[in-house]
XYZ file of C-alpha atoms in Angstrom:
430
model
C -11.801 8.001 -36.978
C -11.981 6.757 -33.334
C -14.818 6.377 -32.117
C -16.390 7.701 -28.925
C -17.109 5.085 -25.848
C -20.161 4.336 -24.242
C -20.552 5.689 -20.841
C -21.820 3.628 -17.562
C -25.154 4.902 -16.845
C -23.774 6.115 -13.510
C -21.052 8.091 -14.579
C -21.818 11.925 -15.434
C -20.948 12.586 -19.314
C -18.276 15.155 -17.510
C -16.361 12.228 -15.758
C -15.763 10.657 -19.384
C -11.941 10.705 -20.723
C -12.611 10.637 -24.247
C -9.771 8.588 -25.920
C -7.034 9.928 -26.827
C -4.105 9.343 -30.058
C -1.050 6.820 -30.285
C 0.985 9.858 -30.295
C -0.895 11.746 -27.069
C -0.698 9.091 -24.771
C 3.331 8.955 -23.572
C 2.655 12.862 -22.181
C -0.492 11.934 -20.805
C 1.513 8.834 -19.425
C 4.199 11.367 -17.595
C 1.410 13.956 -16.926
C -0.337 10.848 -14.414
C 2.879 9.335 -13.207
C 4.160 13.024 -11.913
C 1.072 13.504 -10.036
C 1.024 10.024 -8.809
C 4.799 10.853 -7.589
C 3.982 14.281 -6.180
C 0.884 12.780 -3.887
C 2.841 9.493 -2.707
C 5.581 11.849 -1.696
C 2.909 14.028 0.236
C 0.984 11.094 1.261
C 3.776 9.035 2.583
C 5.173 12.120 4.557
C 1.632 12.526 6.399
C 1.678 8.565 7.068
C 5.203 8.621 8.475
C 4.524 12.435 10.631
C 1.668 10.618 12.327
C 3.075 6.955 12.475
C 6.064 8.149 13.828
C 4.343 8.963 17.643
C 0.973 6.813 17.465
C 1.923 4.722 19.811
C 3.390 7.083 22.043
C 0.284 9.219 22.068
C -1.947 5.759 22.614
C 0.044 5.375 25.821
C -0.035 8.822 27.187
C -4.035 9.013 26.334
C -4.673 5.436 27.880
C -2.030 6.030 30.650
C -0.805 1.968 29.749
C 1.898 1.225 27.207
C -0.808 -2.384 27.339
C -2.809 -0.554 25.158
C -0.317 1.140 22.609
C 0.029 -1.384 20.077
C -3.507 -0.979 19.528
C -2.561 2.425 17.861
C -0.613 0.592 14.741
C -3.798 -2.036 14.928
C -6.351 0.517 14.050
C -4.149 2.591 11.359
C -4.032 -0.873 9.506
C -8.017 -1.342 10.081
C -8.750 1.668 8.454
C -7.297 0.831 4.635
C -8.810 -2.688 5.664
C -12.460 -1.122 5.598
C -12.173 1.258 3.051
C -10.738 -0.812 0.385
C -13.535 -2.307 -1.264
C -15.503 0.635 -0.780
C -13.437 2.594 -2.244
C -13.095 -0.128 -5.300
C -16.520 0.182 -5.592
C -16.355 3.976 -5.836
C -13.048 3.915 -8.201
C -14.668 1.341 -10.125
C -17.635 3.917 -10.641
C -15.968 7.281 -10.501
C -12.759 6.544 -11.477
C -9.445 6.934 -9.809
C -9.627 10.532 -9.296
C -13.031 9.907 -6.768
C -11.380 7.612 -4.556
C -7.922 8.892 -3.898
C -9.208 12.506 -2.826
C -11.870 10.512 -0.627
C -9.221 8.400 1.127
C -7.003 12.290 1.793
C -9.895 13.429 2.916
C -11.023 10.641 5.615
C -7.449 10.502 6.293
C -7.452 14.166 6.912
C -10.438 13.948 9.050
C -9.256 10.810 11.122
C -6.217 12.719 11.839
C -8.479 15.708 13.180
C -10.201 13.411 15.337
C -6.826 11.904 16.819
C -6.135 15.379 18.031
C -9.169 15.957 19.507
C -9.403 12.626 21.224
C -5.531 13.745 22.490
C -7.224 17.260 23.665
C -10.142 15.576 25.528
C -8.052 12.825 26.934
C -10.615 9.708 24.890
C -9.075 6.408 24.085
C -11.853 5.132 22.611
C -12.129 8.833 20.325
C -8.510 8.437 19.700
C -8.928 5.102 18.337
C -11.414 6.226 15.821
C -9.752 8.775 14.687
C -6.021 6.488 14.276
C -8.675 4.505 12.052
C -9.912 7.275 9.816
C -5.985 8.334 9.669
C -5.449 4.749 7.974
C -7.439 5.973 5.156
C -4.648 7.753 3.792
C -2.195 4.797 3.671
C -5.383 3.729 1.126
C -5.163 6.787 -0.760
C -0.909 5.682 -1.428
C -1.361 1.858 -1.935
C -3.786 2.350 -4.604
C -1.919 4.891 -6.441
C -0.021 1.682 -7.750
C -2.748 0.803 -9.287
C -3.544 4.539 -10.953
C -0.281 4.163 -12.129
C -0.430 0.967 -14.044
C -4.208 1.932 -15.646
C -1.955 3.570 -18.482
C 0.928 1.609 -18.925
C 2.063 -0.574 -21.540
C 1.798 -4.061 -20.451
C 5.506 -4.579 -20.842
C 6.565 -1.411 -18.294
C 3.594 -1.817 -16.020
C 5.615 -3.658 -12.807
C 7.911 -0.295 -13.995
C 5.222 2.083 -13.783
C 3.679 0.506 -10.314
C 7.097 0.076 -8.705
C 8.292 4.145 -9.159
C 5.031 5.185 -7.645
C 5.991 2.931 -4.492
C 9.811 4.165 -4.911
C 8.569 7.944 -4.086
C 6.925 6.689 -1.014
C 10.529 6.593 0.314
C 10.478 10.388 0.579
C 8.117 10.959 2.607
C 8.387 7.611 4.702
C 12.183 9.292 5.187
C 10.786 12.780 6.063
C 8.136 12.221 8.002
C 9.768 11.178 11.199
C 12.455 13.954 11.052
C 9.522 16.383 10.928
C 7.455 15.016 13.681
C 9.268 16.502 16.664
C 8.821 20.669 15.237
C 5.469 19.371 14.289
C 5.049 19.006 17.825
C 6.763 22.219 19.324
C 4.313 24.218 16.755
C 1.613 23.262 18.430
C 2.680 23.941 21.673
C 0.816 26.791 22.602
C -2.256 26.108 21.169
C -3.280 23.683 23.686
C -2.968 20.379 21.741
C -0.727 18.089 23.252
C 2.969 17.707 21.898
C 2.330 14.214 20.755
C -0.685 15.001 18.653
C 1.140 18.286 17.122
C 2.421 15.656 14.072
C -1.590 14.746 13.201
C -2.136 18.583 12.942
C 0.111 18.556 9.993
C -0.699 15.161 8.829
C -4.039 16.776 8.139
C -2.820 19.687 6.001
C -1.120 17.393 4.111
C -3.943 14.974 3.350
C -6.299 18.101 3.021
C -2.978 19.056 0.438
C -2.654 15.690 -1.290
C -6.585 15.812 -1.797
C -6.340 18.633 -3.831
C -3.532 18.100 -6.234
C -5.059 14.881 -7.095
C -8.376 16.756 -8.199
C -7.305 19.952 -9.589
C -4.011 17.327 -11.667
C -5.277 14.009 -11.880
C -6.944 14.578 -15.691
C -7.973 13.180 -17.816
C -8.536 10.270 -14.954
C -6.574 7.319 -15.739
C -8.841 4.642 -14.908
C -11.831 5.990 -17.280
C -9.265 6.788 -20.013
C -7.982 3.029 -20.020
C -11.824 2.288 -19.913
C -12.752 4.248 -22.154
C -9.592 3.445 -24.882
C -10.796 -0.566 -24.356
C -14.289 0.709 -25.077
C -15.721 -0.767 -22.242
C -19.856 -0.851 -23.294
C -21.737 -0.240 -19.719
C -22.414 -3.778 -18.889
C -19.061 -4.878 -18.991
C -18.170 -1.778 -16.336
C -20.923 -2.522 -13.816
C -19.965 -5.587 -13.557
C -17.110 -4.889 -12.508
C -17.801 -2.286 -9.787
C -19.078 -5.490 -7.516
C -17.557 -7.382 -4.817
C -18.806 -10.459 -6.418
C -17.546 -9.854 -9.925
C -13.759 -9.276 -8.683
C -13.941 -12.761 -6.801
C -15.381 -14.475 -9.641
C -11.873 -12.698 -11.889
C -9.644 -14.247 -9.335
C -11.386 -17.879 -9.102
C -10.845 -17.677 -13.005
C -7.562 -17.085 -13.467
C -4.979 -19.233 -11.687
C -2.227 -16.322 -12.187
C -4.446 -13.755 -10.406
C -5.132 -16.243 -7.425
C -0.916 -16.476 -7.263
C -0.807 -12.520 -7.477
C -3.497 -12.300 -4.623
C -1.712 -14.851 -2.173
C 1.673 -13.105 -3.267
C 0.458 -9.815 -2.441
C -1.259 -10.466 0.963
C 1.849 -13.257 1.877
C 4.645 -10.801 1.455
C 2.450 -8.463 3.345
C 1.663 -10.032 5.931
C 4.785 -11.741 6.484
C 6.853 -8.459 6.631
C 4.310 -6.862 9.336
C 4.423 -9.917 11.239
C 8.285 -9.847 11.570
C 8.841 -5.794 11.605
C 5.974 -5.493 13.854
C 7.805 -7.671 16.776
C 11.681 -6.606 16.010
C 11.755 -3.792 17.699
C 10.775 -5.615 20.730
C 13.013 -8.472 20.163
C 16.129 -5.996 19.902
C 15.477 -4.555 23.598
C 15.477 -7.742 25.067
C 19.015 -7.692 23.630
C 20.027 -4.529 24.836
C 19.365 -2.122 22.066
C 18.777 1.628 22.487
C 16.027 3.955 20.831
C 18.536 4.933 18.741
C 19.875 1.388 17.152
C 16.693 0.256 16.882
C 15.562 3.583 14.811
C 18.799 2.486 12.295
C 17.443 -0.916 11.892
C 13.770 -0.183 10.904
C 15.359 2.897 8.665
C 17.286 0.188 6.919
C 14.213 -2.115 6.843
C 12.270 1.053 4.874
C 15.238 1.329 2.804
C 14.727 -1.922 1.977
C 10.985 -1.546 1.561
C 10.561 1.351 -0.892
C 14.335 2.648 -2.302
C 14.735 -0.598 -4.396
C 11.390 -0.925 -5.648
C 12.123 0.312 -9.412
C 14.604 -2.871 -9.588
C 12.016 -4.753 -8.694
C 9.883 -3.033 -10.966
C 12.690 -3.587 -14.321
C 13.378 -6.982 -12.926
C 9.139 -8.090 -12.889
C 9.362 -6.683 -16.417
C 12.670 -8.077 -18.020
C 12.154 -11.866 -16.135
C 8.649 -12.039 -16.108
C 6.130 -11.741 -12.775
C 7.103 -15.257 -12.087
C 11.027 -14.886 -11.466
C 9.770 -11.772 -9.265
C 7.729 -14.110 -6.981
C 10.058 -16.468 -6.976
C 12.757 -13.958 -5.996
C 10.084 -12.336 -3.159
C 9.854 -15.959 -1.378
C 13.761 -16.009 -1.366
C 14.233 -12.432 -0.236
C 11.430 -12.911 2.582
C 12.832 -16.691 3.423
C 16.267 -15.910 3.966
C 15.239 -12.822 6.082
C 13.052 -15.087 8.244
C 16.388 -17.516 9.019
C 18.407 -14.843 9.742
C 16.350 -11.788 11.557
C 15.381 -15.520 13.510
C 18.704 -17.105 14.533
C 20.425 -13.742 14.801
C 19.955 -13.601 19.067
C 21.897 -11.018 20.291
C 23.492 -9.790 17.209
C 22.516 -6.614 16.122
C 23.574 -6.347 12.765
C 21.844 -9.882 11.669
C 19.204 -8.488 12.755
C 19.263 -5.321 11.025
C 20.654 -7.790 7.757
C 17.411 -9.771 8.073
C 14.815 -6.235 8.083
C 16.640 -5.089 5.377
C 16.247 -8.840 3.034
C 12.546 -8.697 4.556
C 11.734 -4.790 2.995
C 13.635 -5.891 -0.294
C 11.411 -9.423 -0.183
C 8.098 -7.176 0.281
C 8.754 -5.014 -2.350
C 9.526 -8.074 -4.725
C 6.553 -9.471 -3.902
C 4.312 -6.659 -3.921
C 5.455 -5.131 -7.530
C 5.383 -8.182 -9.531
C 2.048 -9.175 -7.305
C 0.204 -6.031 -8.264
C 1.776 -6.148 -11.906
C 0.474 -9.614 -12.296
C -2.870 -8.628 -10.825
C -3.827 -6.383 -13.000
C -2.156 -8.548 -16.614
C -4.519 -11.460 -15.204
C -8.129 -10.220 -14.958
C -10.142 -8.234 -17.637
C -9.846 -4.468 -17.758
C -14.104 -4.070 -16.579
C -12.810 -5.910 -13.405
C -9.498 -4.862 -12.318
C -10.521 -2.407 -9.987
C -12.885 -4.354 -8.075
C -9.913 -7.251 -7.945
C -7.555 -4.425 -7.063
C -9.367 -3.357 -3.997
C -10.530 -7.128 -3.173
C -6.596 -7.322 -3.368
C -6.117 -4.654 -0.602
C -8.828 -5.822 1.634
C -7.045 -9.246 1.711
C -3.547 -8.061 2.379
C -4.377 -5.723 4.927
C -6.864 -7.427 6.929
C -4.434 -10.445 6.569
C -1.199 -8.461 7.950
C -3.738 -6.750 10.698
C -4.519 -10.514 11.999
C -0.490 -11.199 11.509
C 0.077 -8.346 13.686
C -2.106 -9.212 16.695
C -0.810 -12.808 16.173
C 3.135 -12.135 16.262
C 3.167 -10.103 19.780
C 0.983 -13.533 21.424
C 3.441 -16.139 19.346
C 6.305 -13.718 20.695
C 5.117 -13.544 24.133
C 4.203 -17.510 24.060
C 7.422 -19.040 22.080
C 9.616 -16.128 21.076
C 11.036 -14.042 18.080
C 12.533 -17.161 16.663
C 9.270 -19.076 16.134
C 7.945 -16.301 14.792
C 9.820 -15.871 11.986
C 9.798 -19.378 11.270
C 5.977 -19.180 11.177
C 6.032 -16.338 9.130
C 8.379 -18.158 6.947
C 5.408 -20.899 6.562
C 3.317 -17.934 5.116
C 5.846 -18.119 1.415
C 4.639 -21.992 1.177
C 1.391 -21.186 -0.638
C 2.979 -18.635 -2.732
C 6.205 -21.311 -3.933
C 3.059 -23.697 -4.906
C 1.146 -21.518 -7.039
C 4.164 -20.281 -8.424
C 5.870 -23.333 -9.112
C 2.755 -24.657 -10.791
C 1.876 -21.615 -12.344
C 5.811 -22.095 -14.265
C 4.666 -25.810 -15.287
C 1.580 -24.524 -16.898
C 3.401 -22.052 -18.795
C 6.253 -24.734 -19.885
């Protein structure tokens, strides 16, 4: 007879998934993974509608194209501050809580982008690009939703086709941004702000498929199947308790490091290619191919990634993602005036991020204890995004100082720490 879990004192008796049979969980399994899929689709099409004209709307409200990188700065800020936050809620509530929170701000932030467009505010529209962040949260912790379930030997599986169905709407989204605009055209609301309008309705959208679909939630069924007593779970809610996880366990100090590395490393380079290719002559156009093939890249290989982090082991993964990302850096780096390295090197640097981030977030969670992974998770988040919002600011002064080159070769330097752990990591295991 199985036997009923006991329930952290803060969560309502309501917000309990009781446990369920051998035989029930592979639907409930699909049942998660389809919803996961359905909001990253929805969530990544938002993303990519608004990403697609931040900066252009940053330079019309501040009337300086100076000031329109700062649009991509605050969109990465925003999953930066909510991440442990919304640990700590997730960790609490369970998944369910924290994703439709992070629509919702998103959906919000994106409201206040259009009315800091309408009024003509900077500052206003800056908040709100921040607020719109929080729904990039919402889709890199659905990774994690999707690995509370899965067996240990298809979890990198299970994480990487939740990423995969970000392509969608990362292909979408741009496509859709200019009628976004013209629908909005006689409503007073700027054309360049018409793509937030719908960014919100799909937040607002993505919000409410997760709560009326996500159940039972995932992360309080995979509590509640480990029968996590209620010590053991508030312990793990705390900032504190996931650092103390990760200065534990060697492998989950290599997963953090290869998670915020790879990050950061791919922003860094990205970030700064697209001015690198106009000082060589490229067009709009050419330089729209390149970052499409660099997305490609990112997202459409990901369940390869995923088989490969479960068939070779996290380690070969790693080792792959500092490979990928390293040969990228040499040749995005020396490429000069030719084009199509250049576009060769974005597309090794998207398939070296999404090495590094599947088996990174697959090793993650195998490494700490189940009370504590969510706390980890989001301590996990907060470090790669605050770490690739720093690499950002950094490449356009290293650019500006010593050129695209350097850059990459400095970015390169971000994969040493990563090849240490990993190598030593290998020798423990031998």
């Amino acid at each position: 007879m199985t036997q009923t879990p006991r329930a952290p004192d803060d969560v309502k008796p309501e917000d309990i998934s009781l446990p369920v049979s051998p035989a029930e969980l592979p639907a409930l399994r699909r049942r998660v993974q389809a919803v996961l899929i359905a909001t990253q689709i929805l969530g990544g099409l938002g993303i990519a509608i608004g990403v697609a004209l931040a900066a252009v709307l940053a330079r019309d409200v501040s009337g300086t194209e100076a000031l329109s990188g700062l649009a991509s700065t605050a969109t990465v800020a925003g999953p930066a501050l909510l991440a442990m936050p919304l640990a700590a809620l997730m960790a609490s509530r369970g998944r369910r809580a924290g994703l439709v929170l992070a629509y919702l701000l998103g959906a919000l932030g994106a409201g206040v982008v259009v009315l800091g467009a309408v009024v003509d505010s900077f500052p206003l529209l800056l908040v709100g690009l921040v607020g719109f962040g929080a729904g990039s949260s919402a889709n890199l912790t659905a990774r994690f939703a999707a690995a509370d379930l899965a067996e240990p030997d298809r979890r990198a599986r299970a994480i990487s086709t939740v990423v995969w169905a970000t392509t969608i709407g990362a292909v979408l989204g741009p496509n859709v941004a200019a009628p976004a605009g013209r629908s909005v055209s006689g409503l007073g609301i700027p054309a360049t702000a018409g793509p937030f309008v719908w960014a919100a309705g799909v937040f607002v959208l993505s919000a409410a498929v997760v709560a009326v679909l996500l159940r039972p939630d995932p992360l309080l069924t995979a509590r509640a199947l480990a029968d996590a007593g209620p010590g053991e779970a508030a312990e793990g809610r705390s900032l504190r308790a996931g650092m103390d996880a990760v200065r534990k366990s060697p492998r989950a100090r290599l997963a953090l490091v290869t998670v915020a590395g790879s990050h950061t490393a791919m922003v860094s380079i990205m970030s700064m290619t697209p001015v690198a290719l106009t000082h060589h002559g490229a067009d709009i156009q050419l330089i729209g191919l390149v970052i499409s093939g660099h997305i490609a890249g990112m997202y459409a290989f990901s369940p390869l990634m995923g088989w490969l982090s479960d068939r070779l082991g996290r380690l070969s993964v790693i080792g792959l993602a500092v490979g990928l990302i390293g040969a990228a850096a040499l040749v995005a780096g020396t490429a000069g005036p030719s084009h199509g390295r250049t576009a060769l090197g974005l597309v090794l640097l998207g398939l070296g991020w999404s090495a590094g981030l599947v088996s990174g977030s697959a090793l993650l969670t195998d490494s700490v204890p189940q009370a504590a992974r969510a706390a980890v998770q989001g301590l996990s988040d907060f470090v790669m995004n605050t770490a690739a919002g720093l690499g950002g600011l950094m490449a356009g002064l290293i650019v500006s100082q010593a050129g695209y080159g350097p850059l990459n070769a400095i970015a390169a330097c971000l994969l040493l720490p990563m090849a240490a752990l990993a190598l030593r990591s290998a020798l423990r295991k031998a």
